[in-house]
PDB file of C-alpha atoms in Angstrom:
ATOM      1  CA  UNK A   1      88.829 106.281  80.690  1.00 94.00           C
ATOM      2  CA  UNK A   2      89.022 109.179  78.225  1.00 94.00           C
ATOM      3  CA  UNK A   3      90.811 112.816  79.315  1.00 94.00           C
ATOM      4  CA  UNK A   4      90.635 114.835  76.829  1.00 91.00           C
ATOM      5  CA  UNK A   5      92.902 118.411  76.671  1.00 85.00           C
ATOM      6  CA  UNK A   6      91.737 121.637  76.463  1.00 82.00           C
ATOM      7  CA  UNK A   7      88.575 122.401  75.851  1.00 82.00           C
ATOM      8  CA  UNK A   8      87.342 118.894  76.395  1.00 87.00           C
ATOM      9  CA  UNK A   9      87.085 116.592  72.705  1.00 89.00           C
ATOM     10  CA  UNK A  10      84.204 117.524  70.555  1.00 90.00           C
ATOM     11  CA  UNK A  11      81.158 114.794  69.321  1.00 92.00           C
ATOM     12  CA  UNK A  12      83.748 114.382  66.449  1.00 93.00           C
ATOM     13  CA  UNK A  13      87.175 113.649  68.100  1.00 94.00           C
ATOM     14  CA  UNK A  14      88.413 110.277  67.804  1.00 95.00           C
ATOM     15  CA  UNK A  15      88.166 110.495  71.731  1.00 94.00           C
ATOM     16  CA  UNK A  16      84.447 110.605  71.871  1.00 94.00           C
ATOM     17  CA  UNK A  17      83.672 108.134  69.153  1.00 94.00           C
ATOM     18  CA  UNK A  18      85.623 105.397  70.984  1.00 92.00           C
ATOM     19  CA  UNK A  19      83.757 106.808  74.608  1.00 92.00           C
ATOM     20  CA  UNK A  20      80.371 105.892  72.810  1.00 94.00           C
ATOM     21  CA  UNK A  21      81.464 102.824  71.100  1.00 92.00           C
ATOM     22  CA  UNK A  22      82.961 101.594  75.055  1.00 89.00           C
ATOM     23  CA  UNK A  23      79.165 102.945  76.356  1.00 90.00           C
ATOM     24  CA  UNK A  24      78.403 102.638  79.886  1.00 88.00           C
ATOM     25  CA  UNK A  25      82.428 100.758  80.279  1.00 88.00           C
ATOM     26  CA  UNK A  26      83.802 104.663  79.412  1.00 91.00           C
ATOM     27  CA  UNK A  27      83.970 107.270  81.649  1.00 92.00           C
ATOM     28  CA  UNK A  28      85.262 110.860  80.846  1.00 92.00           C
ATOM     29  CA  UNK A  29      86.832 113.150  83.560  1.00 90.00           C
ATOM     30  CA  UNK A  30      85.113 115.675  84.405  1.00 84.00           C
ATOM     31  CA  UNK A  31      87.714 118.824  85.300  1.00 78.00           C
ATOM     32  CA  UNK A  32      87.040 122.011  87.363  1.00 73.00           C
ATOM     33  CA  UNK A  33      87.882 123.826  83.863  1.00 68.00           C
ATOM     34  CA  UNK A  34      88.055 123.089  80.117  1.00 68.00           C
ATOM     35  CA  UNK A  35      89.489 126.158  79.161  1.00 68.00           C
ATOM     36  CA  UNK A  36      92.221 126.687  81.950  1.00 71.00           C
ATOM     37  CA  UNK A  37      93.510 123.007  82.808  1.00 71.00           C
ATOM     38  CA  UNK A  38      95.226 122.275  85.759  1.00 70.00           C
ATOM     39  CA  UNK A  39      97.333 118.831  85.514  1.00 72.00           C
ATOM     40  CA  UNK A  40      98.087 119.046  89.533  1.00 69.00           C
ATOM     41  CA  UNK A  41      95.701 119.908  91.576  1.00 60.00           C
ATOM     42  CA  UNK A  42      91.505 120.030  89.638  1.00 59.00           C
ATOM     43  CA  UNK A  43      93.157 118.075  86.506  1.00 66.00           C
ATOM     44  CA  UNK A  44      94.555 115.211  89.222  1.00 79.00           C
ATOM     45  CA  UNK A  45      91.572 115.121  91.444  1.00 86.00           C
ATOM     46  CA  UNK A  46      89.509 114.496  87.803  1.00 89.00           C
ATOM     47  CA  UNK A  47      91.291 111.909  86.577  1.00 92.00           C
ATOM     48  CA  UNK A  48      91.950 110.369  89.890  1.00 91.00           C
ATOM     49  CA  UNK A  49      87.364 110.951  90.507  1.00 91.00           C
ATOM     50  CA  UNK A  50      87.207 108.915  86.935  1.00 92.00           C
ATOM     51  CA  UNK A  51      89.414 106.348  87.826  1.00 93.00           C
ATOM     52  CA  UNK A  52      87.687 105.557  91.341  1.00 93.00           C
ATOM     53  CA  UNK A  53      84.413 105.302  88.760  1.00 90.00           C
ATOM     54  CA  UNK A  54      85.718 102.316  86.499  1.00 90.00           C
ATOM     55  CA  UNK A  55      88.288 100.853  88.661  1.00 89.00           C
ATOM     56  CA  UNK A  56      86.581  97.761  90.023  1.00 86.00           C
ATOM     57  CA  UNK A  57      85.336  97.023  86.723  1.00 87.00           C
ATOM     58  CA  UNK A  58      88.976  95.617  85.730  1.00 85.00           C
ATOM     59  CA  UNK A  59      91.995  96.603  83.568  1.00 88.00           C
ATOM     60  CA  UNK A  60      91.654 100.922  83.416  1.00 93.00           C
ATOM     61  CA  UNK A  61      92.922 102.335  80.228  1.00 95.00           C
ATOM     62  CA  UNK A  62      93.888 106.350  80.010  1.00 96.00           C
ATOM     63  CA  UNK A  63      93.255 107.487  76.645  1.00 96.00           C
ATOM     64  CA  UNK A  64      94.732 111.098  76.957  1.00 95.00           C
ATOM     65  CA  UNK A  65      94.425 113.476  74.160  1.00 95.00           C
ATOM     66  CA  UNK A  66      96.952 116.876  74.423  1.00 93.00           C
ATOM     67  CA  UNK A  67      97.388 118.348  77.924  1.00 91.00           C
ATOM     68  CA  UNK A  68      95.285 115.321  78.768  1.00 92.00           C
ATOM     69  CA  UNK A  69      98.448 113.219  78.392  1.00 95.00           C
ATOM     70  CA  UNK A  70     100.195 115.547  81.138  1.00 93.00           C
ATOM     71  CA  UNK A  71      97.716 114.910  83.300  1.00 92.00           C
ATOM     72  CA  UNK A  72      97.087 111.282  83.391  1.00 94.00           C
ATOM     73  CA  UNK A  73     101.225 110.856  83.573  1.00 95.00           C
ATOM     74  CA  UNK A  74     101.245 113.169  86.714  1.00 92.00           C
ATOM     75  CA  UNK A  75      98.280 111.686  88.018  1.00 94.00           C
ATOM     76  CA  UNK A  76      99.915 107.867  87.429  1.00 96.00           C
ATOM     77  CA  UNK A  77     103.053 109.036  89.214  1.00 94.00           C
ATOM     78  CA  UNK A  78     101.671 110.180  92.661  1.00 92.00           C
ATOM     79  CA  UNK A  79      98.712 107.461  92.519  1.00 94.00           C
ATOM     80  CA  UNK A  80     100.685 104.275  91.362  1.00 95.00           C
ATOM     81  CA  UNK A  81      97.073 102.569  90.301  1.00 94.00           C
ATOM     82  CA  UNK A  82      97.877  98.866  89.759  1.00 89.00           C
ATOM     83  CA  UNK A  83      96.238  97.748  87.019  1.00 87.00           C
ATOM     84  CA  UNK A  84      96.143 100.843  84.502  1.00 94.00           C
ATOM     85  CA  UNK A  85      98.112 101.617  81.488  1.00 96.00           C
ATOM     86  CA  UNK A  86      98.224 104.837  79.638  1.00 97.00           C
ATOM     87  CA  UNK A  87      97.555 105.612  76.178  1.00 97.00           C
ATOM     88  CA  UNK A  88      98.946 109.272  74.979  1.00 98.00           C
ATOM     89  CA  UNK A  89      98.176 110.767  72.121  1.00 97.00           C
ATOM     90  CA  UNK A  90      99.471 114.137  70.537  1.00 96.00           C
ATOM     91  CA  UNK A  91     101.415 115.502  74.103  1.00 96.00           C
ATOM     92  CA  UNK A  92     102.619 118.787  73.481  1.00 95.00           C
ATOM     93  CA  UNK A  93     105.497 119.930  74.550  1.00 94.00           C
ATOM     94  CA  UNK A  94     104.809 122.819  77.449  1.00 91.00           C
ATOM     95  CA  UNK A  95     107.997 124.684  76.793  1.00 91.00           C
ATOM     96  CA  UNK A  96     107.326 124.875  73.206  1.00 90.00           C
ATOM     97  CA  UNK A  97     106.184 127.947  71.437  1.00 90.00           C
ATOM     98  CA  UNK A  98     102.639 126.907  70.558  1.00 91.00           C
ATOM     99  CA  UNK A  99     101.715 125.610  73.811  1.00 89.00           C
ATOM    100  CA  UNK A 100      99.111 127.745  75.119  1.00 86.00           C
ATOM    101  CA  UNK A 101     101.079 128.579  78.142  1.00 85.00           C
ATOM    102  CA  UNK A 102      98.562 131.515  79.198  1.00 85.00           C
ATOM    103  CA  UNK A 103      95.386 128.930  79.696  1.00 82.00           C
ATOM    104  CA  UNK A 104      97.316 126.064  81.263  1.00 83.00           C
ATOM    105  CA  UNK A 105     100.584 127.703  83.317  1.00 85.00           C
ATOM    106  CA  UNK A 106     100.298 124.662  85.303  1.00 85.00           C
ATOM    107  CA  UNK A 107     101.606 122.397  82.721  1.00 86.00           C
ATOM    108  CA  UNK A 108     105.246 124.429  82.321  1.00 88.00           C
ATOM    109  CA  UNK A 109     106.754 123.151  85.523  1.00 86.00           C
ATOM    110  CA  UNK A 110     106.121 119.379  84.301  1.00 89.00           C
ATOM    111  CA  UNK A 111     109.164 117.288  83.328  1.00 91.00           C
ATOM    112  CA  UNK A 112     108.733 113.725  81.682  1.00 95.00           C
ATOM    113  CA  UNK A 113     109.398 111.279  84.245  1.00 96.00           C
ATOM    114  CA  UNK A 114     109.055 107.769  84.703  1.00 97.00           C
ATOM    115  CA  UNK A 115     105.655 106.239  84.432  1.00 97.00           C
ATOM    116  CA  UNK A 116     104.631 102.911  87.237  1.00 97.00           C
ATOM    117  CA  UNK A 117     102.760 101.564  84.235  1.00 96.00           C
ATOM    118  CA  UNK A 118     102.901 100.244  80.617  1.00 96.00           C
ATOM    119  CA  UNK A 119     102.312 103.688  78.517  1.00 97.00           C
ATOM    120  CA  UNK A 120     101.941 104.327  75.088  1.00 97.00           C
ATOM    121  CA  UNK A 121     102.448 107.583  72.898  1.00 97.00           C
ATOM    122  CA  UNK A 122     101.741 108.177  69.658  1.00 97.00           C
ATOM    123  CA  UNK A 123     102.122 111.186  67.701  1.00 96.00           C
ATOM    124  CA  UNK A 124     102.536 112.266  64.200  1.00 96.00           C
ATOM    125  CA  UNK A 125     104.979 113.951  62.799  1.00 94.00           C
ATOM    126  CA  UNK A 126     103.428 117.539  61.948  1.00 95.00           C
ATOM    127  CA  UNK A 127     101.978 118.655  64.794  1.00 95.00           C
ATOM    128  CA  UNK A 128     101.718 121.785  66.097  1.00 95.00           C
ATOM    129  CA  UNK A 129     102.075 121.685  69.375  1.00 94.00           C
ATOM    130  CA  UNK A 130     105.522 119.716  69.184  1.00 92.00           C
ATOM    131  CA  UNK A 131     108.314 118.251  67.002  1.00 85.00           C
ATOM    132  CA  UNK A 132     108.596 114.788  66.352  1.00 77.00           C
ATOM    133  CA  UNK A 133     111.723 114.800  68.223  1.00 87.00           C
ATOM    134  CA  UNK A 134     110.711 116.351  71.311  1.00 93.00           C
ATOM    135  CA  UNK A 135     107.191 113.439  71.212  1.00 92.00           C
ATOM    136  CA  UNK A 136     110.112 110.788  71.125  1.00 93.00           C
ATOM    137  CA  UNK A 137     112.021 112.710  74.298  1.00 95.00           C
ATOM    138  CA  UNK A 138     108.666 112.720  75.959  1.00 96.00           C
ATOM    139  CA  UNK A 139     107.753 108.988  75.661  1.00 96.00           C
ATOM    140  CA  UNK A 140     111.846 108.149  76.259  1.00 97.00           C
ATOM    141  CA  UNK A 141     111.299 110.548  79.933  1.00 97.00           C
ATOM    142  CA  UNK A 142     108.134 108.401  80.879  1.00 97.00           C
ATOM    143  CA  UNK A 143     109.321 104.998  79.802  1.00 97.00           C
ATOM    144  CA  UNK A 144     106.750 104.513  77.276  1.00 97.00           C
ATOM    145  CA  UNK A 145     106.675 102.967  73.610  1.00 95.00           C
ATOM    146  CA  UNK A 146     106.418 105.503  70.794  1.00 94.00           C
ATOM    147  CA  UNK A 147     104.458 105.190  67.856  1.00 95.00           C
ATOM    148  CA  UNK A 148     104.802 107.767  64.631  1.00 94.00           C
ATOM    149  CA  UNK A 149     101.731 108.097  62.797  1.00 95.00           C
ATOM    150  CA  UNK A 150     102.767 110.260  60.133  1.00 95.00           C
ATOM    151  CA  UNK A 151     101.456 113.284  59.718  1.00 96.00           C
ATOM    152  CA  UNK A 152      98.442 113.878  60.808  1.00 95.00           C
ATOM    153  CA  UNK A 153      98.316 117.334  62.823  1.00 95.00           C
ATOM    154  CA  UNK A 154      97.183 117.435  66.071  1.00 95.00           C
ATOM    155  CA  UNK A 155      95.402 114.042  65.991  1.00 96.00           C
ATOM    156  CA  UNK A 156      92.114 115.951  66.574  1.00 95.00           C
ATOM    157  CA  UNK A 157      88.958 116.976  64.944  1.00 94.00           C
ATOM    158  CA  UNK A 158      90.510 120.005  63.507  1.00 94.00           C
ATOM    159  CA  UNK A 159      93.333 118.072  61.495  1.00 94.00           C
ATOM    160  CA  UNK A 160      90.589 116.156  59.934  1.00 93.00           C
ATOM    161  CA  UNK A 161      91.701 112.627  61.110  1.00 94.00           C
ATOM    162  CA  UNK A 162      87.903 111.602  61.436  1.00 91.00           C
ATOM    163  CA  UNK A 163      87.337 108.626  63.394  1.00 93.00           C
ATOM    164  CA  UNK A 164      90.875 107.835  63.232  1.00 95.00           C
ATOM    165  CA  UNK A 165      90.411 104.405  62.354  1.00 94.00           C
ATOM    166  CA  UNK A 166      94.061 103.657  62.765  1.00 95.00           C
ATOM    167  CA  UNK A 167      94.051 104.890  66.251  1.00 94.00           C
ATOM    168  CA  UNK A 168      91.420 102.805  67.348  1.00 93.00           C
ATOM    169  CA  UNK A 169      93.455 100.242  65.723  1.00 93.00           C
ATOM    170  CA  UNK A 170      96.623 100.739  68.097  1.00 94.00           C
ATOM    171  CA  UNK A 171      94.566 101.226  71.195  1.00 92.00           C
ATOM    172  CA  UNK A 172      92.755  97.957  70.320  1.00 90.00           C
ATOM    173  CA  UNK A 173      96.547  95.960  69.850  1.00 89.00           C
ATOM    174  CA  UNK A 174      97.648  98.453  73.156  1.00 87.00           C
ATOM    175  CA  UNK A 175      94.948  96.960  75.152  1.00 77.00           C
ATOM    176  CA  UNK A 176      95.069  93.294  74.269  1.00 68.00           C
ATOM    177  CA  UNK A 177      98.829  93.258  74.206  1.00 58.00           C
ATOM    178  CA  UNK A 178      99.901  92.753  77.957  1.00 51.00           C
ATOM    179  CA  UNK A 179     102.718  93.875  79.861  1.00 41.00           C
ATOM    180  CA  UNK A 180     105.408  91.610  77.775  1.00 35.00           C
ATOM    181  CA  UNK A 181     103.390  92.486  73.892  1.00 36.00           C
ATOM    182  CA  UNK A 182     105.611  94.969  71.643  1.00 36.00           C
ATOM    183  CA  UNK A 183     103.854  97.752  70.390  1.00 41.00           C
ATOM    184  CA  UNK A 184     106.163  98.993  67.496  1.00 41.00           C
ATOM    185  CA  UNK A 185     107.596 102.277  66.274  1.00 42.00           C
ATOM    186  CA  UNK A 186     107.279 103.694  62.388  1.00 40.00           C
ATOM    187  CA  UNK A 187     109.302 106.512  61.740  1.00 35.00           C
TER     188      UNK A 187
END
């Protein structure tokens, strides 16, 4: 289940090329907004519409991008799916000074708090939108592993990472790996 952040993920982003490799399995939410993003009320009725959509068909994985990440972690905390796991990539940090607080208020109020599923987050040490410091906080607040990639930027179409092979990579170890699997931590 891919959930993009603002703006959606273009036909480049790492997020869409694993949607179209996954075919008919993916589904993308579909949000009252792109621009302005909403992780309570339009951003948790999209994720939880999208997760109603592939639900039956097994295991759900949330591969969040940016805000996205937000979303899908407030989303997993008032729906308590059984059955998913979560994996983040590149959540900013709303309280930071790059975080476009003016498009996406909404997100200022959220705290990391405990996820009711296995969670992943990986992030890379340059980006923008947070330190590498605050990604570890983040993942520490919602009980999740944390990879470092390095740095990479934003992990997005913008900061060149392509198809991110090495992404693809961790999702495909994230997914196969069970509740009880280590996923481990480069720093």
């Amino acid at each position: 289940m891919v959930v993009p952040g603002i703006d959606g993920s273009d036909e480049a982003h790492w997020q869409s090329l694993r949607e179209a490799e996954r075919g008919a399995d993916a589904v993308r939410i579909a949000p009252g907004s792109w621009q302005t993003p909403d992780p309570g009320r339009t951003g948790g009725a999209a994720v939880g519409k999208a997760y109603e959509a592939v639900a039956g068909r097994g295991p759900v994985v949330l591969v969040a991008h940016g805000p996205g990440c937000w979303a899908v972690a407030e989303w997993l905390r008032r729906a308590r799916p059984e059955g998913a796991t979560a994996f983040l990539v590149a959540a900013p940090d709303p309280h930071g000074p790059a975080f476009p607080a003016q498009a996406a208020p909404g997100f200022l109020l959220l705290r990391a708090e405990p996820l009711p599923c296995r969670a992943l987050v990986v992030a890379s040490t340059d980006d923008p939108y947070r330190t590498a410091g605050k990604s570890a906080e983040i993942a520490a607040g919602w009980g999740a592993r944390w990879r470092d990639v390095g740095p990479r930027g934003h992990l997005d179409t913008a900061s060149g990472v392509g198809e991110w092979t090495e992404g693809r990579e961790l999702l495909r170890g994230f997914d196969a790996v069970g509740e009880a699997g280590p996923v481990g931590t480069r720093r």
